[in-house]
PDB file of C-alpha atoms in Angstrom:
ATOM      1  CA  MET A 152     -11.452  12.976   3.627  1.00  0.00           C
ATOM      2  CA  LEU A 153      -8.411  13.810   2.479  1.00  0.00           C
ATOM      3  CA  VAL A 154      -7.417  13.913  -1.888  1.00  0.00           C
ATOM      4  CA  ASN A 155      -3.764  13.321  -2.210  1.00  0.00           C
ATOM      5  CA  ASN A 156      -3.802  15.456  -5.522  1.00  0.00           C
ATOM      6  CA  VAL A 157       0.539  15.949  -6.528  1.00  0.00           C
ATOM      7  CA  GLY A 158       2.132  14.658  -9.749  1.00  0.00           C
ATOM      8  CA  GLY A 159       5.529  15.511 -11.172  1.00  0.00           C
ATOM      9  CA  TYR A 160       7.201  14.492 -13.734  1.00  0.00           C
ATOM     10  CA  TRP A 161      11.292  15.196 -14.623  1.00  0.00           C
ATOM     11  CA  ASP A 162      13.298  14.205 -17.320  1.00  0.00           C
ATOM     12  CA  THR A 163      16.461  13.852 -15.575  1.00  0.00           C
ATOM     13  CA  ARG A 164      17.127  12.594 -12.203  1.00  0.00           C
ATOM     14  CA  GLN A 165      17.026  14.546  -9.125  1.00  0.00           C
ATOM     15  CA  VAL A 166      17.131  13.889  -5.425  1.00  0.00           C
ATOM     16  CA  THR A 167      15.320  15.891  -2.755  1.00  0.00           C
ATOM     17  CA  ALA A 168      17.246  17.853  -0.039  1.00  0.00           C
ATOM     18  CA  ASP A 169      16.678  14.380   1.662  1.00  0.00           C
ATOM     19  CA  GLY A 170      18.239  12.404  -0.786  1.00  0.00           C
ATOM     20  CA  ILE A 171      15.064  10.577  -2.375  1.00  0.00           C
ATOM     21  CA  GLU A 172      14.651  10.616  -5.847  1.00  0.00           C
ATOM     22  CA  ARG A 173      12.064  13.382  -6.816  1.00  0.00           C
ATOM     23  CA  THR A 174       9.785  11.540  -8.489  1.00  0.00           C
ATOM     24  CA  LEU A 175       9.288   9.074  -6.060  1.00  0.00           C
ATOM     25  CA  ALA A 176       9.100  11.288  -3.071  1.00  0.00           C
ATOM     26  CA  VAL A 177       6.200  14.093  -4.711  1.00  0.00           C
ATOM     27  CA  ASN A 178       4.580  11.442  -6.578  1.00  0.00           C
ATOM     28  CA  HIS A 179       4.476   8.013  -3.845  1.00  0.00           C
ATOM     29  CA  LEU A 180       5.946   8.862  -0.391  1.00  0.00           C
ATOM     30  CA  ALA A 181       4.463  12.622   0.288  1.00  0.00           C
ATOM     31  CA  PRO A 182       1.101  11.169  -0.425  1.00  0.00           C
ATOM     32  CA  PHE A 183       2.353   7.982   1.521  1.00  0.00           C
ATOM     33  CA  LEU A 184       3.542  10.580   4.946  1.00  0.00           C
ATOM     34  CA  LEU A 185       0.515  12.745   4.885  1.00  0.00           C
ATOM     35  CA  THR A 186      -1.599  10.273   4.715  1.00  0.00           C
ATOM     36  CA  GLU A 187      -0.113   8.399   7.501  1.00  0.00           C
ATOM     37  CA  LEU A 188       0.580  11.509   9.538  1.00  0.00           C
ATOM     38  CA  LEU A 189      -3.337  12.180   9.347  1.00  0.00           C
ATOM     39  CA  LEU A 190      -4.751   8.764  10.114  1.00  0.00           C
ATOM     40  CA  ALA A 191      -5.633   8.610  13.127  1.00  0.00           C
ATOM     41  CA  ARG A 192      -7.444  11.580  12.461  1.00  0.00           C
ATOM     42  CA  LEU A 193      -9.641  10.030  10.548  1.00  0.00           C
ATOM     43  CA  LYS A 194     -10.441   7.369  11.528  1.00  0.00           C
ATOM     44  CA  ARG A 195     -12.361   9.019  14.013  1.00  0.00           C
ATOM     45  CA  SER A 196     -14.950  10.144  11.207  1.00  0.00           C
ATOM     46  CA  ALA A 197     -17.590   8.248  10.319  1.00  0.00           C
ATOM     47  CA  TYR A 198     -16.895   8.508   7.342  1.00  0.00           C
ATOM     48  CA  ALA A 199     -13.570   8.463   6.940  1.00  0.00           C
ATOM     49  CA  ARG A 200     -12.398   8.456   2.359  1.00  0.00           C
ATOM     50  CA  VAL A 201      -8.898   8.974   0.963  1.00  0.00           C
ATOM     51  CA  VAL A 202      -8.645   9.147  -2.609  1.00  0.00           C
ATOM     52  CA  THR A 203      -4.974   9.146  -4.335  1.00  0.00           C
ATOM     53  CA  VAL A 204      -4.389  10.253  -7.995  1.00  0.00           C
ATOM     54  CA  ALA A 205      -3.198   7.947 -10.364  1.00  0.00           C
ATOM     55  CA  SER A 206      -2.870   7.669 -13.482  1.00  0.00           C
ATOM     56  CA  GLN A 207      -3.393   5.011 -15.885  1.00  0.00           C
ATOM     57  CA  ALA A 208       0.410   5.287 -16.817  1.00  0.00           C
ATOM     58  CA  HIS A 209       0.641   3.393 -13.698  1.00  0.00           C
ATOM     59  CA  ALA A 210      -0.418   0.282 -16.629  1.00  0.00           C
ATOM     60  CA  GLN A 211       3.569   0.445 -17.972  1.00  0.00           C
ATOM     61  CA  GLY A 212       5.039   0.871 -14.317  1.00  0.00           C
ATOM     62  CA  TRP A 213       7.075  -1.952 -11.834  1.00  0.00           C
ATOM     63  CA  ILE A 214       8.398  -1.251  -8.969  1.00  0.00           C
ATOM     64  CA  ASP A 215      12.430  -2.595  -9.158  1.00  0.00           C
ATOM     65  CA  PHE A 216      13.210  -2.632  -5.191  1.00  0.00           C
ATOM     66  CA  ASP A 217      16.895  -2.757  -6.122  1.00  0.00           C
ATOM     67  CA  ASP A 218      16.956   0.608  -7.959  1.00  0.00           C
ATOM     68  CA  ILE A 219      13.991   2.013  -6.519  1.00  0.00           C
ATOM     69  CA  GLN A 220      15.318   5.102  -7.102  1.00  0.00           C
ATOM     70  CA  GLY A 221      16.722   4.743 -10.831  1.00  0.00           C
ATOM     71  CA  GLU A 222      20.510   5.902  -8.802  1.00  0.00           C
ATOM     72  CA  ARG A 223      21.539   2.835 -11.669  1.00  0.00           C
ATOM     73  CA  SER A 224      19.313   3.222 -14.814  1.00  0.00           C
ATOM     74  CA  TYR A 225      16.823   6.296 -14.525  1.00  0.00           C
ATOM     75  CA  SER A 226      13.707   7.906 -17.221  1.00  0.00           C
ATOM     76  CA  GLY A 227      11.344  10.139 -16.659  1.00  0.00           C
ATOM     77  CA  ALA A 228       8.947   8.082 -17.672  1.00  0.00           C
ATOM     78  CA  GLY A 229       9.464   5.366 -16.308  1.00  0.00           C
ATOM     79  CA  ALA A 230       9.972   7.252 -13.103  1.00  0.00           C
ATOM     80  CA  TYR A 231       6.757   8.756 -13.131  1.00  0.00           C
ATOM     81  CA  SER A 232       5.141   5.030 -14.173  1.00  0.00           C
ATOM     82  CA  GLN A 233       6.527   3.241 -10.816  1.00  0.00           C
ATOM     83  CA  SER A 234       5.490   6.566  -8.808  1.00  0.00           C
ATOM     84  CA  LYS A 235       1.532   6.242  -9.871  1.00  0.00           C
ATOM     85  CA  LEU A 236       1.812   2.704 -10.051  1.00  0.00           C
ATOM     86  CA  ALA A 237       2.922   3.080  -6.329  1.00  0.00           C
ATOM     87  CA  ASN A 238       0.019   5.172  -5.386  1.00  0.00           C
ATOM     88  CA  ILE A 239      -2.350   2.157  -6.998  1.00  0.00           C
ATOM     89  CA  LEU A 240      -0.128  -0.490  -4.295  1.00  0.00           C
ATOM     90  CA  PHE A 241      -0.575   2.372  -1.894  1.00  0.00           C
ATOM     91  CA  THR A 242      -4.019   2.433  -2.046  1.00  0.00           C
ATOM     92  CA  HIS A 243      -5.048  -0.925  -2.395  1.00  0.00           C
ATOM     93  CA  GLU A 244      -2.552  -2.045   0.696  1.00  0.00           C
ATOM     94  CA  LEU A 245      -4.316   0.988   2.951  1.00  0.00           C
ATOM     95  CA  ALA A 246      -7.463  -0.297   1.963  1.00  0.00           C
ATOM     96  CA  ARG A 247      -6.632  -3.876   3.681  1.00  0.00           C
ATOM     97  CA  ARG A 248      -5.142  -2.237   6.500  1.00  0.00           C
ATOM     98  CA  GLN A 249      -7.680   0.194   7.393  1.00  0.00           C
ATOM     99  CA  PRO A 250     -10.858  -1.316   6.640  1.00  0.00           C
ATOM    100  CA  ARG A 251     -12.735   1.588   8.529  1.00  0.00           C
ATOM    101  CA  VAL A 252     -11.280   3.990   5.514  1.00  0.00           C
ATOM    102  CA  THR A 253     -12.701   4.013   2.178  1.00  0.00           C
ATOM    103  CA  ALA A 254      -9.405   4.144   0.079  1.00  0.00           C
ATOM    104  CA  ASN A 255      -9.362   4.945  -3.220  1.00  0.00           C
ATOM    105  CA  ALA A 256      -6.926   5.651  -6.461  1.00  0.00           C
ATOM    106  CA  VAL A 257      -8.518   7.862  -9.623  1.00  0.00           C
ATOM    107  CA  HIS A 258      -7.409   8.669 -13.332  1.00  0.00           C
ATOM    108  CA  PRO A 259      -8.621  12.237 -13.669  1.00  0.00           C
ATOM    109  CA  GLY A 260      -7.389  11.841 -17.447  1.00  0.00           C
ATOM    110  CA  VAL A 261      -4.716  13.615 -19.879  1.00  0.00           C
ATOM    111  CA  VAL A 262      -5.958  17.649 -17.937  1.00  0.00           C
ATOM    112  CA  SER A 263      -4.294  21.003 -18.976  1.00  0.00           C
ATOM    113  CA  THR A 264      -1.759  22.073 -16.188  1.00  0.00           C
ATOM    114  CA  ALA A 265       1.949  23.259 -16.398  1.00  0.00           C
ATOM    115  CA  PHE A 266       2.339  19.245 -15.338  1.00  0.00           C
ATOM    116  CA  GLY A 267       6.372  18.711 -15.880  1.00  0.00           C
ATOM    117  CA  ALA A 268       6.646  22.435 -17.033  1.00  0.00           C
ATOM    118  CA  GLU A 269       9.346  22.597 -14.646  1.00  0.00           C
ATOM    119  CA  ASP A 270      11.719  19.958 -16.543  1.00  0.00           C
ATOM    120  CA  PRO A 271      10.691  20.694 -19.955  1.00  0.00           C
ATOM    121  CA  GLY A 272      12.393  17.709 -22.141  1.00  0.00           C
ATOM    122  CA  ARG A 273      11.478  16.507 -25.468  1.00  0.00           C
ATOM    123  CA  THR A 274       8.126  15.689 -24.117  1.00  0.00           C
ATOM    124  CA  GLN A 275       6.828  18.326 -22.732  1.00  0.00           C
ATOM    125  CA  ARG A 276       8.192  20.927 -25.778  1.00  0.00           C
ATOM    126  CA  LEU A 277       6.818  19.309 -28.749  1.00  0.00           C
ATOM    127  CA  LEU A 278       3.850  16.935 -27.678  1.00  0.00           C
ATOM    128  CA  VAL A 279       2.050  18.854 -25.221  1.00  0.00           C
ATOM    129  CA  PRO A 280       1.657  21.853 -27.210  1.00  0.00           C
ATOM    130  CA  LEU A 281      -0.017  19.044 -30.208  1.00  0.00           C
ATOM    131  CA  LEU A 282      -2.172  18.047 -27.392  1.00  0.00           C
ATOM    132  CA  ARG A 283      -3.460  20.569 -24.879  1.00  0.00           C
ATOM    133  CA  PRO A 284      -6.518  21.697 -27.113  1.00  0.00           C
ATOM    134  CA  PHE A 285      -7.366  17.615 -26.849  1.00  0.00           C
ATOM    135  CA  MET A 286      -6.868  17.990 -22.718  1.00  0.00           C
ATOM    136  CA  LYS A 287      -9.520  18.236 -19.799  1.00  0.00           C
ATOM    137  CA  SER A 288      -9.455  21.423 -18.265  1.00  0.00           C
ATOM    138  CA  PRO A 289      -8.462  21.190 -14.063  1.00  0.00           C
ATOM    139  CA  ALA A 290     -12.052  21.101 -13.047  1.00  0.00           C
ATOM    140  CA  LYS A 291     -13.001  18.450 -15.429  1.00  0.00           C
ATOM    141  CA  GLY A 292      -9.807  16.386 -14.484  1.00  0.00           C
ATOM    142  CA  ALA A 293     -11.132  17.713 -10.991  1.00  0.00           C
ATOM    143  CA  ALA A 294     -14.482  15.376 -11.464  1.00  0.00           C
ATOM    144  CA  THR A 295     -13.597  11.780 -10.470  1.00  0.00           C
ATOM    145  CA  SER A 296     -12.047  13.241  -8.003  1.00  0.00           C
ATOM    146  CA  ILE A 297     -14.616  14.782  -6.845  1.00  0.00           C
ATOM    147  CA  TYR A 298     -16.850  12.062  -7.128  1.00  0.00           C
ATOM    148  CA  ALA A 299     -14.019   9.587  -5.504  1.00  0.00           C
ATOM    149  CA  THR A 300     -15.070  11.802  -2.210  1.00  0.00           C
ATOM    150  CA  THR A 301     -18.132  12.246  -2.450  1.00  0.00           C
ATOM    151  CA  ALA A 302     -20.331   9.734  -3.700  1.00  0.00           C
ATOM    152  CA  PRO A 303     -22.750   8.067  -0.652  1.00  0.00           C
ATOM    153  CA  GLU A 304     -22.215   4.834  -3.384  1.00  0.00           C
ATOM    154  CA  LEU A 305     -18.862   5.318  -2.446  1.00  0.00           C
ATOM    155  CA  VAL A 306     -19.187   4.506   1.525  1.00  0.00           C
ATOM    156  CA  GLY A 307     -17.239   1.774   2.171  1.00  0.00           C
ATOM    157  CA  ALA A 308     -16.394   0.713  -1.373  1.00  0.00           C
ATOM    158  CA  THR A 309     -13.018   0.719  -0.669  1.00  0.00           C
ATOM    159  CA  GLY A 310      -9.453  -0.215  -2.802  1.00  0.00           C
ATOM    160  CA  GLY A 311     -10.720   0.849  -5.986  1.00  0.00           C
ATOM    161  CA  TYR A 312      -9.101   2.276  -8.923  1.00  0.00           C
ATOM    162  CA  LEU A 313     -11.793   5.129 -11.165  1.00  0.00           C
ATOM    163  CA  ALA A 314     -11.830   6.595 -13.773  1.00  0.00           C
ATOM    164  CA  ASN A 315     -14.385   9.270 -15.582  1.00  0.00           C
ATOM    165  CA  SER A 316     -16.404   8.701 -12.015  1.00  0.00           C
ATOM    166  CA  LYS A 317     -16.569   5.277 -13.176  1.00  0.00           C
ATOM    167  CA  ALA A 318     -14.931   2.225 -11.519  1.00  0.00           C
ATOM    168  CA  ARG A 319     -12.290   0.185 -13.769  1.00  0.00           C
ATOM    169  CA  ARG A 320      -9.929  -2.332 -13.361  1.00  0.00           C
ATOM    170  CA  SER A 321      -6.295  -1.217 -12.715  1.00  0.00           C
ATOM    171  CA  ALA A 322      -3.232  -3.365 -14.022  1.00  0.00           C
ATOM    172  CA  PRO A 323      -2.912  -6.531 -12.923  1.00  0.00           C
ATOM    173  CA  LEU A 324       0.378  -5.683 -11.255  1.00  0.00           C
ATOM    174  CA  SER A 325      -1.344  -3.064  -9.273  1.00  0.00           C
ATOM    175  CA  TYR A 326      -3.599  -6.110  -7.342  1.00  0.00           C
ATOM    176  CA  ASN A 327      -0.453  -7.753  -5.948  1.00  0.00           C
ATOM    177  CA  GLN A 328      -0.633  -8.154  -2.213  1.00  0.00           C
ATOM    178  CA  ASP A 329       3.131  -8.959  -1.693  1.00  0.00           C
ATOM    179  CA  LEU A 330       3.997  -6.104  -3.782  1.00  0.00           C
ATOM    180  CA  ALA A 331       1.891  -3.932  -2.357  1.00  0.00           C
ATOM    181  CA  SER A 332       3.178  -4.986   0.745  1.00  0.00           C
ATOM    182  CA  ARG A 333       6.559  -4.928   0.418  1.00  0.00           C
ATOM    183  CA  LEU A 334       6.312  -1.540  -0.806  1.00  0.00           C
ATOM    184  CA  TRP A 335       4.251  -0.206   1.835  1.00  0.00           C
ATOM    185  CA  ARG A 336       6.866  -1.259   4.650  1.00  0.00           C
ATOM    186  CA  VAL A 337      10.191   0.382   1.692  1.00  0.00           C
ATOM    187  CA  SER A 338       8.424   3.442   2.065  1.00  0.00           C
ATOM    188  CA  GLU A 339       7.868   3.562   5.795  1.00  0.00           C
ATOM    189  CA  ASP A 340      11.699   2.670   5.978  1.00  0.00           C
ATOM    190  CA  LEU A 341      12.431   6.113   3.134  1.00  0.00           C
ATOM    191  CA  VAL A 342      10.147   8.444   4.995  1.00  0.00           C
ATOM    192  CA  ARG A 343      11.870   7.049   8.406  1.00  0.00           C
ATOM    193  CA  ALA A 344      15.094   7.731   7.353  1.00  0.00           C
ATOM    194  CA  ASP A 345      17.367  11.129   8.649  1.00  0.00           C
TER     195      ASP A 345
END
């Protein structure tokens, strides 16, 4: 089993050493590449599962292939939402391409972590301290990921989205198969770029 649990938020646009916008690279391309690199091994397993931690923020996301790296227009919230929509599109496409691998996306809830602390914008500095008492503990935030990786009833239940350890509907755009297929191809190109 593989749990892709990564999340970064940057108010200001940053690029990796490879020249890729950081939110896209960390939140989407890293899990995409790791899954791709481990796929042959996963497929040899009797009960292969890939769980990708997304976010309800995906519902505000869209994929602008003409500016997927935010070179013309960037906002931290927009980049984050796009990356989390990409996580769910990736999960749906993985489920379609690899029917022997159970692939699901999960929303952990709003969890009390150091998320966003590396580039603290207004939201991080002002809202997070006020909201922290209402956030889930990291242990409670992990519960849905644990459920998705261990629940016997999810064997073969693939391409889903879970929150609070229950199946949920993700945003309508996340079910666009053409968008998912195109994102997969673009992601392959980006992770293979020199």
